[in-house]
PDB file of C-alpha atoms in Angstrom:
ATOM      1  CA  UNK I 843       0.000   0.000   0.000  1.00 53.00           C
ATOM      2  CA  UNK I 844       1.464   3.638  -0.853  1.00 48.00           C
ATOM      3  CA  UNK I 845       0.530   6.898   0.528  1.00 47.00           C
ATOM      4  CA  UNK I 846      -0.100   9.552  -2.008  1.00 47.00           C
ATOM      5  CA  UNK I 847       0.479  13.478  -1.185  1.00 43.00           C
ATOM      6  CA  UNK I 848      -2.211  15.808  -1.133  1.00 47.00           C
ATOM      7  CA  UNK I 849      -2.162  19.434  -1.133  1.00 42.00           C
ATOM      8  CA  UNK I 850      -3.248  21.108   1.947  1.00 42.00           C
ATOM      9  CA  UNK I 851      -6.009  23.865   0.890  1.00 42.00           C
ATOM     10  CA  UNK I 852      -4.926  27.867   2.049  1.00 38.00           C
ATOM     11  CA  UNK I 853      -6.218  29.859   4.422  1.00 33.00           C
ATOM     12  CA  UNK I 854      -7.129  32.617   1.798  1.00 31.00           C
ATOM     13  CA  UNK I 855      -9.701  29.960   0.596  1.00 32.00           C
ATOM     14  CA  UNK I 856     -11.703  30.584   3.744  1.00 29.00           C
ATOM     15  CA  UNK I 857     -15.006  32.244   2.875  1.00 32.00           C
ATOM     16  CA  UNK I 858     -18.620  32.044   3.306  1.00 33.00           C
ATOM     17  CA  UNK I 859     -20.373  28.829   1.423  1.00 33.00           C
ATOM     18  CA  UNK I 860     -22.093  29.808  -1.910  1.00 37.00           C
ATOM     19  CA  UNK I 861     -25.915  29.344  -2.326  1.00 34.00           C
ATOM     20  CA  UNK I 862     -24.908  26.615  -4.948  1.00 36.00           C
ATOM     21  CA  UNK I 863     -22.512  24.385  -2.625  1.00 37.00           C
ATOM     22  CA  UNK I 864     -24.711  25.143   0.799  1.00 35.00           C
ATOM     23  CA  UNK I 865     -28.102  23.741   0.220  1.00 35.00           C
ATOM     24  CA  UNK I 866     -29.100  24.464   3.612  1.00 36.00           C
ATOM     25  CA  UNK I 867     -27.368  27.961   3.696  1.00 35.00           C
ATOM     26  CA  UNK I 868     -29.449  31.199   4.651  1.00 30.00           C
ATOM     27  CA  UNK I 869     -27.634  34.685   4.234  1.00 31.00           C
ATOM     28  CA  UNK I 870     -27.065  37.125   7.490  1.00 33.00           C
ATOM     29  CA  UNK I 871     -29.013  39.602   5.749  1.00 33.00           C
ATOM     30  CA  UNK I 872     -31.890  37.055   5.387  1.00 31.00           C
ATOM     31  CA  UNK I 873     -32.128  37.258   9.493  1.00 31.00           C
ATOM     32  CA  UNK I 874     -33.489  40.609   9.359  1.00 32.00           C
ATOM     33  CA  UNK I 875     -36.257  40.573   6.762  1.00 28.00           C
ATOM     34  CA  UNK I 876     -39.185  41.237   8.098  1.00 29.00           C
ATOM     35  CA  UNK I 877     -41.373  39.337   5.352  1.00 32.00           C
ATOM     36  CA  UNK I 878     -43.731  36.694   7.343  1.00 31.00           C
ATOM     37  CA  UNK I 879     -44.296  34.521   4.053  1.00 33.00           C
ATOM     38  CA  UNK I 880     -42.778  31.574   4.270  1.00 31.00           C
ATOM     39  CA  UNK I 881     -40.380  29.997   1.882  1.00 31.00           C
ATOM     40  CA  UNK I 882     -39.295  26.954   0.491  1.00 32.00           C
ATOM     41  CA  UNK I 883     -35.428  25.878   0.380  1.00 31.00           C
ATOM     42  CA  UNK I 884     -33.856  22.530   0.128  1.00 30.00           C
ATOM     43  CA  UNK I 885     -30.670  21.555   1.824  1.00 30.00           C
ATOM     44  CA  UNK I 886     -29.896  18.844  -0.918  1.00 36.00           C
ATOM     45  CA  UNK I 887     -29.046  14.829  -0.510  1.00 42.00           C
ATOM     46  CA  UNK I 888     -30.933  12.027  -1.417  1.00 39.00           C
ATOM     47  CA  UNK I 889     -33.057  11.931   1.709  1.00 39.00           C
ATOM     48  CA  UNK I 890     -32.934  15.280   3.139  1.00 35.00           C
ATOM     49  CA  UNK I 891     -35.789  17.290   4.885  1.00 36.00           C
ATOM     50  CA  UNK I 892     -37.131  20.128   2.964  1.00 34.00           C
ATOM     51  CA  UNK I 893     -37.507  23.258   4.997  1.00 36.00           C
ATOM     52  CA  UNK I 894     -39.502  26.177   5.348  1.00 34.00           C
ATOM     53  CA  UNK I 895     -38.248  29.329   6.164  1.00 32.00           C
ATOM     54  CA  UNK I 896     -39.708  32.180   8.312  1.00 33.00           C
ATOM     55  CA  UNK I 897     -38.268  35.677   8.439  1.00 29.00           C
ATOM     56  CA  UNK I 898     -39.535  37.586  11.461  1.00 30.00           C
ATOM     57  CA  UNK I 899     -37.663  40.377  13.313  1.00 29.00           C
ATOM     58  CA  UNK I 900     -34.352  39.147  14.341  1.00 34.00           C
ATOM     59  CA  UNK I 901     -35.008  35.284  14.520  1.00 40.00           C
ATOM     60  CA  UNK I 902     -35.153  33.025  11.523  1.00 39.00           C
ATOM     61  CA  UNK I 903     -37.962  30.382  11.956  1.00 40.00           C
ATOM     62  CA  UNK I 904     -38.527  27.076   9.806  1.00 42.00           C
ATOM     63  CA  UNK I 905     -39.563  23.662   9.825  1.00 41.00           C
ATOM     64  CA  UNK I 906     -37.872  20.819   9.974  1.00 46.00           C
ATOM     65  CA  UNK I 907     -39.791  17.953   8.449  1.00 38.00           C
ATOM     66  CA  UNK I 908     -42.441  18.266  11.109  1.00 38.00           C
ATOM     67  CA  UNK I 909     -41.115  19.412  14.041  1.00 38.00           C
ATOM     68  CA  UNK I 910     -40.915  23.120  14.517  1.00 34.00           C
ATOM     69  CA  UNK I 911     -37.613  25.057  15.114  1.00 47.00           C
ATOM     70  CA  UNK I 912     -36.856  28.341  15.933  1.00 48.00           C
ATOM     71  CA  UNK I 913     -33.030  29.520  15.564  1.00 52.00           C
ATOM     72  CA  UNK I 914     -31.982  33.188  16.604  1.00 54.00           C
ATOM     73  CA  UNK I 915     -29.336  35.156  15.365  1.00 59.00           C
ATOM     74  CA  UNK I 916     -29.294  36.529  18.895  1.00 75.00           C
ATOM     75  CA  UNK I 917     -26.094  34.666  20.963  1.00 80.00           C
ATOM     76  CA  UNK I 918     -26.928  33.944  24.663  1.00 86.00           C
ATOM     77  CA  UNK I 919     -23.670  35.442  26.368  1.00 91.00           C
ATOM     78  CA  UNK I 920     -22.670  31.684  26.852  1.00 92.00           C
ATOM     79  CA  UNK I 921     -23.380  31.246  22.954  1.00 88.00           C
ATOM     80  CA  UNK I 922     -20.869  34.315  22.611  1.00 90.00           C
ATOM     81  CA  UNK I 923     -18.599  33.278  24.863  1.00 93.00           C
ATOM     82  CA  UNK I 924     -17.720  29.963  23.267  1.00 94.00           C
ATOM     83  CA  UNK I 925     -18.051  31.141  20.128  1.00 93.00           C
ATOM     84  CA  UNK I 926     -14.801  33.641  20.700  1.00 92.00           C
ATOM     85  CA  UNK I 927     -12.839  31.018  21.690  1.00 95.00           C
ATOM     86  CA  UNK I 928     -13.323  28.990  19.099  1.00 95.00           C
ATOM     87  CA  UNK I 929     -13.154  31.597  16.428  1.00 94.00           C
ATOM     88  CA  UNK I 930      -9.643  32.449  18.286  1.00 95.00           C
ATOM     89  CA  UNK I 931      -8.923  28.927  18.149  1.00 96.00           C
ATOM     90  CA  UNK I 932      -9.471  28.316  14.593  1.00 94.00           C
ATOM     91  CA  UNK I 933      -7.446  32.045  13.674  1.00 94.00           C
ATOM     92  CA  UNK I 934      -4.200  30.536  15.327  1.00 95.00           C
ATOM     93  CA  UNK I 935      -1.902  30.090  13.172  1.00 94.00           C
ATOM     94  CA  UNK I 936       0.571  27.260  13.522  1.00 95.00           C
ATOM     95  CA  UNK I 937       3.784  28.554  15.008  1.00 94.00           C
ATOM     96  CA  UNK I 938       6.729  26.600  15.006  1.00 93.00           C
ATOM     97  CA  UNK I 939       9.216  28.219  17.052  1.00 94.00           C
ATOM     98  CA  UNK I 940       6.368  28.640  20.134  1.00 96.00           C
ATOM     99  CA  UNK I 941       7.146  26.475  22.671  1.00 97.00           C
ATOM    100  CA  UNK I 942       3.646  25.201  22.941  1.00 97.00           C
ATOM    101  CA  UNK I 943       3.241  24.731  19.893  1.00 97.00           C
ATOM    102  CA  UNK I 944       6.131  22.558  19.822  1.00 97.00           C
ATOM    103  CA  UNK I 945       4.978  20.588  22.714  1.00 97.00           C
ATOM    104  CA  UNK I 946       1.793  20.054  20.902  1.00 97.00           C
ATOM    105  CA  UNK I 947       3.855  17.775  18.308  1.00 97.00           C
ATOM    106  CA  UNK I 948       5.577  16.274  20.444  1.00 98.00           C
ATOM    107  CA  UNK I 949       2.123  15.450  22.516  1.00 98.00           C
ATOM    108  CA  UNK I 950       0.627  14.308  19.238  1.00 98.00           C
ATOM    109  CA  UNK I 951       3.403  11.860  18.465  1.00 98.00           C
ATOM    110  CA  UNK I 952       3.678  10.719  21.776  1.00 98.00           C
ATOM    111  CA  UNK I 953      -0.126   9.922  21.872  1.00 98.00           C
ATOM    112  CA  UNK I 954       0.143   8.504  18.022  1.00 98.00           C
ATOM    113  CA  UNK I 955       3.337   6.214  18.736  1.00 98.00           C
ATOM    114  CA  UNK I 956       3.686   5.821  22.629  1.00 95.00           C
ATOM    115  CA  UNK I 957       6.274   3.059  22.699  1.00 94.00           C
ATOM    116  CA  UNK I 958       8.575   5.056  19.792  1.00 96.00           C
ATOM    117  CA  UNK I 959      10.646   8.005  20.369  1.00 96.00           C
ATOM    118  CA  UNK I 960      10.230  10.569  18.431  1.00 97.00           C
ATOM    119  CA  UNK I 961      14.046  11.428  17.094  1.00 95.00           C
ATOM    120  CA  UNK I 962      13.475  15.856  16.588  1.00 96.00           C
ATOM    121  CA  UNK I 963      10.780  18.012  15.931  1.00 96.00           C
ATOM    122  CA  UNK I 964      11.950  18.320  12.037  1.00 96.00           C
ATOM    123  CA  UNK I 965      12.488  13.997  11.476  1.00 97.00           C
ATOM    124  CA  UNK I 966      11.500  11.395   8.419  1.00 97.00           C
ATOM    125  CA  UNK I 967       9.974   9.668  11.256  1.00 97.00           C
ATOM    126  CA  UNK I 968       6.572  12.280  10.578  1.00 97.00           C
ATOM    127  CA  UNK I 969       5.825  11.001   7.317  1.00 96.00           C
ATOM    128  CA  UNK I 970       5.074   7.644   8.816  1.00 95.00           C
ATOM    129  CA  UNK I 971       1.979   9.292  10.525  1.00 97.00           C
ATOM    130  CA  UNK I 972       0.899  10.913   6.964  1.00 96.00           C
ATOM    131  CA  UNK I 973       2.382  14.533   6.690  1.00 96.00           C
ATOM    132  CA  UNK I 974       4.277  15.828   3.397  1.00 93.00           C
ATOM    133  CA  UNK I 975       7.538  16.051   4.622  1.00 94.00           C
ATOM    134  CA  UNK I 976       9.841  15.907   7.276  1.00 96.00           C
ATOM    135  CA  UNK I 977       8.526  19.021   8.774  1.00 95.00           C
ATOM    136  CA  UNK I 978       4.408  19.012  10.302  1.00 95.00           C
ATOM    137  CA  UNK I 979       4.648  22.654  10.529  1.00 92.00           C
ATOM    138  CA  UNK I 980       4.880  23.411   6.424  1.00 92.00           C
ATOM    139  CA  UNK I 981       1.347  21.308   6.340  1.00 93.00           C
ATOM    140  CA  UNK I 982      -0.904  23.324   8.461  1.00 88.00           C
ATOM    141  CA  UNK I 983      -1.094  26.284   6.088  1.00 77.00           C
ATOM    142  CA  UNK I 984      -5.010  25.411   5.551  1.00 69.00           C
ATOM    143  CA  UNK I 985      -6.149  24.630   9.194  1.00 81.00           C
ATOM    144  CA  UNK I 986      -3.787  26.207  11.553  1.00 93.00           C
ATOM    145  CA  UNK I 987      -2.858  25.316  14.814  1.00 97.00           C
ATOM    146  CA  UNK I 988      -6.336  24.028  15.740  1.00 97.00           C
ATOM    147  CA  UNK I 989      -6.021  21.039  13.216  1.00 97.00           C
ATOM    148  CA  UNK I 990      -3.098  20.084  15.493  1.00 97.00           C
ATOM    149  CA  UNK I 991      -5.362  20.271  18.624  1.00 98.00           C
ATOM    150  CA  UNK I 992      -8.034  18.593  16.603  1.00 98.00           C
ATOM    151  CA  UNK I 993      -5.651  15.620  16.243  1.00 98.00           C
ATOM    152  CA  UNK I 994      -4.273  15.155  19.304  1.00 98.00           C
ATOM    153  CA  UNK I 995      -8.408  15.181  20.814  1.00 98.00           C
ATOM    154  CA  UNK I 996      -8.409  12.155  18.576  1.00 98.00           C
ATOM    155  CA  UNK I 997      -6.390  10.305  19.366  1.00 98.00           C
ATOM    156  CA  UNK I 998      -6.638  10.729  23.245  1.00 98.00           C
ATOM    157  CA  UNK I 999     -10.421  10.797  23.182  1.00 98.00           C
ATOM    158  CA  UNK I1000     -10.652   7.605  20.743  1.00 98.00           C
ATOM    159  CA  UNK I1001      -7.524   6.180  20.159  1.00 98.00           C
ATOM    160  CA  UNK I1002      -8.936   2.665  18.547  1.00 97.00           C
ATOM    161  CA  UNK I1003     -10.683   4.464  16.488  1.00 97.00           C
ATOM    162  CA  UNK I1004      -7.810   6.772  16.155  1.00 98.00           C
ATOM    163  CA  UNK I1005      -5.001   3.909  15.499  1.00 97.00           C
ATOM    164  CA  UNK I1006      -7.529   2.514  13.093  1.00 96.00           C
ATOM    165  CA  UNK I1007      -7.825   4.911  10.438  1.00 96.00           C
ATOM    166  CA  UNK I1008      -4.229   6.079  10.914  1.00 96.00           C
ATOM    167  CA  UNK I1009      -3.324   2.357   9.803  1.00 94.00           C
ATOM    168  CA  UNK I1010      -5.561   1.937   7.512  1.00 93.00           C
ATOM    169  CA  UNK I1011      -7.253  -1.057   8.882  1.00 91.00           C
ATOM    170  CA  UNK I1012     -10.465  -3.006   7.914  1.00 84.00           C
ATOM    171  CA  UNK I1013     -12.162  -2.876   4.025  1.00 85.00           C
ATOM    172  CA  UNK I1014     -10.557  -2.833   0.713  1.00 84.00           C
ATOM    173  CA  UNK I1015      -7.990   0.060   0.685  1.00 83.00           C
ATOM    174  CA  UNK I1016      -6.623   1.369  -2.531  1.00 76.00           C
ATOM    175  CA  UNK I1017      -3.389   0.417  -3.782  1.00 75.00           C
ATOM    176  CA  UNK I1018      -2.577   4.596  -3.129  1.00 80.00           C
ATOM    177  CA  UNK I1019      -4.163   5.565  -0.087  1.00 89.00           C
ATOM    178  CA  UNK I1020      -4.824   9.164   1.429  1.00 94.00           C
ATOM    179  CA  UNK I1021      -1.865  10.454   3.999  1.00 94.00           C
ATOM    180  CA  UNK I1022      -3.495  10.540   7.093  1.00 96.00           C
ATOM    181  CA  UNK I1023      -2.290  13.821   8.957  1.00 97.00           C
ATOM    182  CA  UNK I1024      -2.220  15.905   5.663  1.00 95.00           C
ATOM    183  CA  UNK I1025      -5.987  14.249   5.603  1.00 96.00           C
ATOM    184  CA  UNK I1026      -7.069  15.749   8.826  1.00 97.00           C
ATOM    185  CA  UNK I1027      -5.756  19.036   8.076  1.00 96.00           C
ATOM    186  CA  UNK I1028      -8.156  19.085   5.184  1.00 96.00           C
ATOM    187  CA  UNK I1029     -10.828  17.948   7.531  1.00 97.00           C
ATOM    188  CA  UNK I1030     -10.671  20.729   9.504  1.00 96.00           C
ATOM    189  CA  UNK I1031     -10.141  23.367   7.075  1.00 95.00           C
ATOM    190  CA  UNK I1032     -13.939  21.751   5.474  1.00 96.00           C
ATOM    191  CA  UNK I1033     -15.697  21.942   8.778  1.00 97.00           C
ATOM    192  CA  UNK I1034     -14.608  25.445   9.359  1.00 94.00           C
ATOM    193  CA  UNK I1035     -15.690  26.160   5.854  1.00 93.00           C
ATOM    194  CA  UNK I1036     -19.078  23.839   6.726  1.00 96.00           C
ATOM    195  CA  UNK I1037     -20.168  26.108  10.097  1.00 95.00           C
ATOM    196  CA  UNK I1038     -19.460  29.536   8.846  1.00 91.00           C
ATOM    197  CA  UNK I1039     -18.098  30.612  12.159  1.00 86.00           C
ATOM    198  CA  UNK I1040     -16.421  33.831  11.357  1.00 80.00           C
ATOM    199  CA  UNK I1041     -19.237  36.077  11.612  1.00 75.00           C
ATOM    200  CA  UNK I1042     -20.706  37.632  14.670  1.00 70.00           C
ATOM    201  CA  UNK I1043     -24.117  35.556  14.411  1.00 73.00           C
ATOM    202  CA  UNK I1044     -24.852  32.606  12.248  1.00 75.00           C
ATOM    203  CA  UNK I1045     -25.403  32.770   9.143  1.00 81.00           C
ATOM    204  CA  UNK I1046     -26.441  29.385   7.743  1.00 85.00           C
ATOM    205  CA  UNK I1047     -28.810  26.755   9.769  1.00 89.00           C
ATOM    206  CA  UNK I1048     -25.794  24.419   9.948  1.00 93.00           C
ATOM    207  CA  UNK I1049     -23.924  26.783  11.722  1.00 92.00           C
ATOM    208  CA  UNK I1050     -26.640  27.627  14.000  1.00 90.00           C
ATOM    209  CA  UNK I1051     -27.558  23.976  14.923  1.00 93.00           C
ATOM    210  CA  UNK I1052     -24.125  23.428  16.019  1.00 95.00           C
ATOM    211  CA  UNK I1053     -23.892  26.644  18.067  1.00 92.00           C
ATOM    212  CA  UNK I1054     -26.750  25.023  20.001  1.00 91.00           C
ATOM    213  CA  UNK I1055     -23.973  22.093  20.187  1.00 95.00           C
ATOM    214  CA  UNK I1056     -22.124  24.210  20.833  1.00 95.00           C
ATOM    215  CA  UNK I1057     -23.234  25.689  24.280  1.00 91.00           C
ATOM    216  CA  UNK I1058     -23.834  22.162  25.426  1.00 92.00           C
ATOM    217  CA  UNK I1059     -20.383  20.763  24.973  1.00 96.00           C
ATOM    218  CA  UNK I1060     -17.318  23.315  24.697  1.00 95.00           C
ATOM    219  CA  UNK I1061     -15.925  20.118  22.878  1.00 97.00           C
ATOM    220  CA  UNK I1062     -19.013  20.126  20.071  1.00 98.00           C
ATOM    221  CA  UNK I1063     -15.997  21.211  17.385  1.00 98.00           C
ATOM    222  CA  UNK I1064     -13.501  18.775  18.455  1.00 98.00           C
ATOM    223  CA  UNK I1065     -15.995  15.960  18.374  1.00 98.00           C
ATOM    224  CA  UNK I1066     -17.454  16.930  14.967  1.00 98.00           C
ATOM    225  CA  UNK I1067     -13.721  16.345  13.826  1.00 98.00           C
ATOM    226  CA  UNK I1068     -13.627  12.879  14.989  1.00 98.00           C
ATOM    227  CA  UNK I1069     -17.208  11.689  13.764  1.00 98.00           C
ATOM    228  CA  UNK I1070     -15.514  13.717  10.124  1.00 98.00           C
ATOM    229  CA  UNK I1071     -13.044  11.916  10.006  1.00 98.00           C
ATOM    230  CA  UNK I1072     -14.764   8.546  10.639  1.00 98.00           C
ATOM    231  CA  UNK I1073     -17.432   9.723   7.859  1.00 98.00           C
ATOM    232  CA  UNK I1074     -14.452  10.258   5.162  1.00 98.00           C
ATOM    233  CA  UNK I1075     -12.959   6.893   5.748  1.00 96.00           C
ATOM    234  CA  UNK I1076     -16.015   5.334   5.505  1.00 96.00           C
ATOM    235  CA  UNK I1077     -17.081   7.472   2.145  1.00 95.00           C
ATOM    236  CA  UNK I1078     -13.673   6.282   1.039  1.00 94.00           C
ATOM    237  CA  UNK I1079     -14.083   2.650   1.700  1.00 94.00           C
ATOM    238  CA  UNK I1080     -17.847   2.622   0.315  1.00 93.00           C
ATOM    239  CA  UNK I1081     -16.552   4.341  -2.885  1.00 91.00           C
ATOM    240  CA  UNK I1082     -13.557   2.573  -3.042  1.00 89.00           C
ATOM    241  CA  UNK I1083     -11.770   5.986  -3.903  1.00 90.00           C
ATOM    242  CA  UNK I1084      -8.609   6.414  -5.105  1.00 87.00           C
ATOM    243  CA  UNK I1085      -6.092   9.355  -4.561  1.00 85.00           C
ATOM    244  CA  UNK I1086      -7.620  11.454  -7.534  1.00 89.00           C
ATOM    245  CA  UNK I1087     -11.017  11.197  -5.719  1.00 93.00           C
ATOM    246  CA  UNK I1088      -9.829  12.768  -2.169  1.00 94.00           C
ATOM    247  CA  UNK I1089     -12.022  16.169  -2.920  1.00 95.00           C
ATOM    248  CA  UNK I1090     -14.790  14.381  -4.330  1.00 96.00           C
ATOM    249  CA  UNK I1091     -14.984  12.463  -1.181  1.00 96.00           C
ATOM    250  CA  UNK I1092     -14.339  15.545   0.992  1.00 97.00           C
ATOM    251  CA  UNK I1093     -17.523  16.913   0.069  1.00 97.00           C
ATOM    252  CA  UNK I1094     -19.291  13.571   0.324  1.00 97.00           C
ATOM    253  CA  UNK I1095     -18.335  14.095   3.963  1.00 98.00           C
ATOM    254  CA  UNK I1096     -19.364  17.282   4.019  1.00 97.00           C
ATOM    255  CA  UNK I1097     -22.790  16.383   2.487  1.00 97.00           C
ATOM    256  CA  UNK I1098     -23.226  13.654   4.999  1.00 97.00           C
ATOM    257  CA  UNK I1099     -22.474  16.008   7.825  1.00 98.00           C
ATOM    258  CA  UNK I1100     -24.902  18.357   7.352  1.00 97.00           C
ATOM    259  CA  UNK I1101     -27.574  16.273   6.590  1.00 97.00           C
ATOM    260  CA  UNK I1102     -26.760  14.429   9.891  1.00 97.00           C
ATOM    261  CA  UNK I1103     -26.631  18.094  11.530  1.00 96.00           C
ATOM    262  CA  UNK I1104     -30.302  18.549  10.527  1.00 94.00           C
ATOM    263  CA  UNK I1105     -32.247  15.438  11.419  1.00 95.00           C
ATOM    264  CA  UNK I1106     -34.779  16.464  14.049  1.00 92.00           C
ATOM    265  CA  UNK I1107     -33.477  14.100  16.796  1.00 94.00           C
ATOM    266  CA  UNK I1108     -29.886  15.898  16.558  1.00 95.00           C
ATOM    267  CA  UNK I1109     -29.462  17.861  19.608  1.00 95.00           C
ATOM    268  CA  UNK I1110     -25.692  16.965  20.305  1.00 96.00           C
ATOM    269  CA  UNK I1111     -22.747  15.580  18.193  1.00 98.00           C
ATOM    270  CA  UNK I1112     -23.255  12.481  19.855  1.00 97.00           C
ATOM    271  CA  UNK I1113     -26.874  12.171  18.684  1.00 97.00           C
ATOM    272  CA  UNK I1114     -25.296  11.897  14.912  1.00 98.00           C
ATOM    273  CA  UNK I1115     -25.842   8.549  13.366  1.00 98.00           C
ATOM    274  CA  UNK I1116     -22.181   8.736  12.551  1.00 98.00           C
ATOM    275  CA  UNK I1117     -20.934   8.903  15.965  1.00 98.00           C
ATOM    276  CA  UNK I1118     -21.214   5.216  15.939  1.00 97.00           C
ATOM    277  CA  UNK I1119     -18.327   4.482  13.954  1.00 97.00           C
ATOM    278  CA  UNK I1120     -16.366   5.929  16.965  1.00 97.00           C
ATOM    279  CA  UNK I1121     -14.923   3.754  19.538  1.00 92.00           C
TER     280      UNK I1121
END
């Protein structure tokens, strides 16, 4: 089995989802329409709820298959709270001469490897767990520092899982297979891309079901990682993808994801049907 490179994505990439890849996307400027009549929109998938949308005052309204939901633009201060520090989180930039962010690699290998000792921060041994090069550092262009931390809550929170996917065990893998860290750089850089969480209120339903998450478990980002990252491997394996077909599988994922997001008996991350193939 070989490992073929893939490009991380850049950070000036990062923008709001387009009507035409975010089915279930609603503008900011949609939140303050004060047009009652209701509207249809689709948020796409073989399977997926239709909703309808409500504009009233500051609080868009719709319905969810049957069940009736009400998301406001309007952050609680806990909401807000959590919401900073995750938006500071994911606008960290990867710093290699930090000491912190030096002891996060060596935290990561140490959890990834425990009984092999990890030679220098700048080694061949790093390619073994999936990044470019000899250096981890030049590969988290696309989803900064927090793609690190998203790791390393991996594989401490579900190492089998974790060692699993990192080894590419179980189903018919591809004679060139995805690189595993450069992999879940990319993951992150999607679900930041997914959740719109740059702006000051949400702006999509997506991102405002998992600020809900959000305010239940500080944790709702770092878990969404992990249930990602389960998703893609298992898009992979169903697909039987190849190297050429990473993206296409990406936004498989990504499809998946928010479709999962939307079902009415979603509350947390671990109420996703995906969550399952964690262990």
């Amino acid at each position: 089995m070989r490992v073929v490179r893939i490009s991380c994505v850049g950070t000036h990439h990062l923008s709001p989802p387009s009507s035409a890849s975010a089915h279930s996307d609603v503008s900011a400027s949609s939140a303050g329409l004060t047009n009652a009549d209701a509207e249809d929109a689709s948020c796409g998938g073989t399977g997926t709820p239709s909703l309808r949308i409500k504009k009233r005052l500051t609080c868009v309204c719709f319905y969810r298959k049957r069940a009736y939901e009400r998301i406001c633009s309007n952050l609680t201060p806990l909401q807000e709270e959590r919401l900073k520090r995750l938006t500071k989180r994911m606008n960290n930039c990867f710093d290699a001469s930090r000491p912190d962010h030096q002891d996060a690699l060596r935290a990561l290998w140490s959890a990834t490897y425990p009984e092999k000792k990890l030679e220098a921060l700048i080694s061949d041994q790093w390619k073994d767990m999936g990044w470019q090069g000899k250096d981890p550092s030049t590969d988290f262009r696309g989803g900064g520092f927090i793609s690190l931390e998203n790791l390393l809550f991996f594989a401490k929170t579900f190492p089998t899982s974790f060692q699993r996917l990192l080894n590419k065990q179980g189903g018919k893998r591809a004679a060139w297979e995805y690189p595993f860290a450069v992999a879940g750089v990319n993951i992150t850089f999607m679900i930041m891309q997914m959740l719109d969480l740059e702006a000051s209120k949400p702006r999509t339903f997506v991102g405002s079901v998992f600020l809900q998450m959000l305010s239940e478990n500080e944790w709702a980002f770092d878990l969404l990682y992990c249930v990602a990252f389960a998703v893609m491997d298992k898009q992979w394996l169903d697909r039987n993808a190849t190297y050429m077909e990473f993206n296409d599988v990406l936004r498989c994922t990504r499809a998946q994801l928010e479709r999962e997001l939307m079902m009415d008996d979603v509350f947390r991350i671990e109420d996703m049907p995906s969550f399952s193939l964690l262990s």
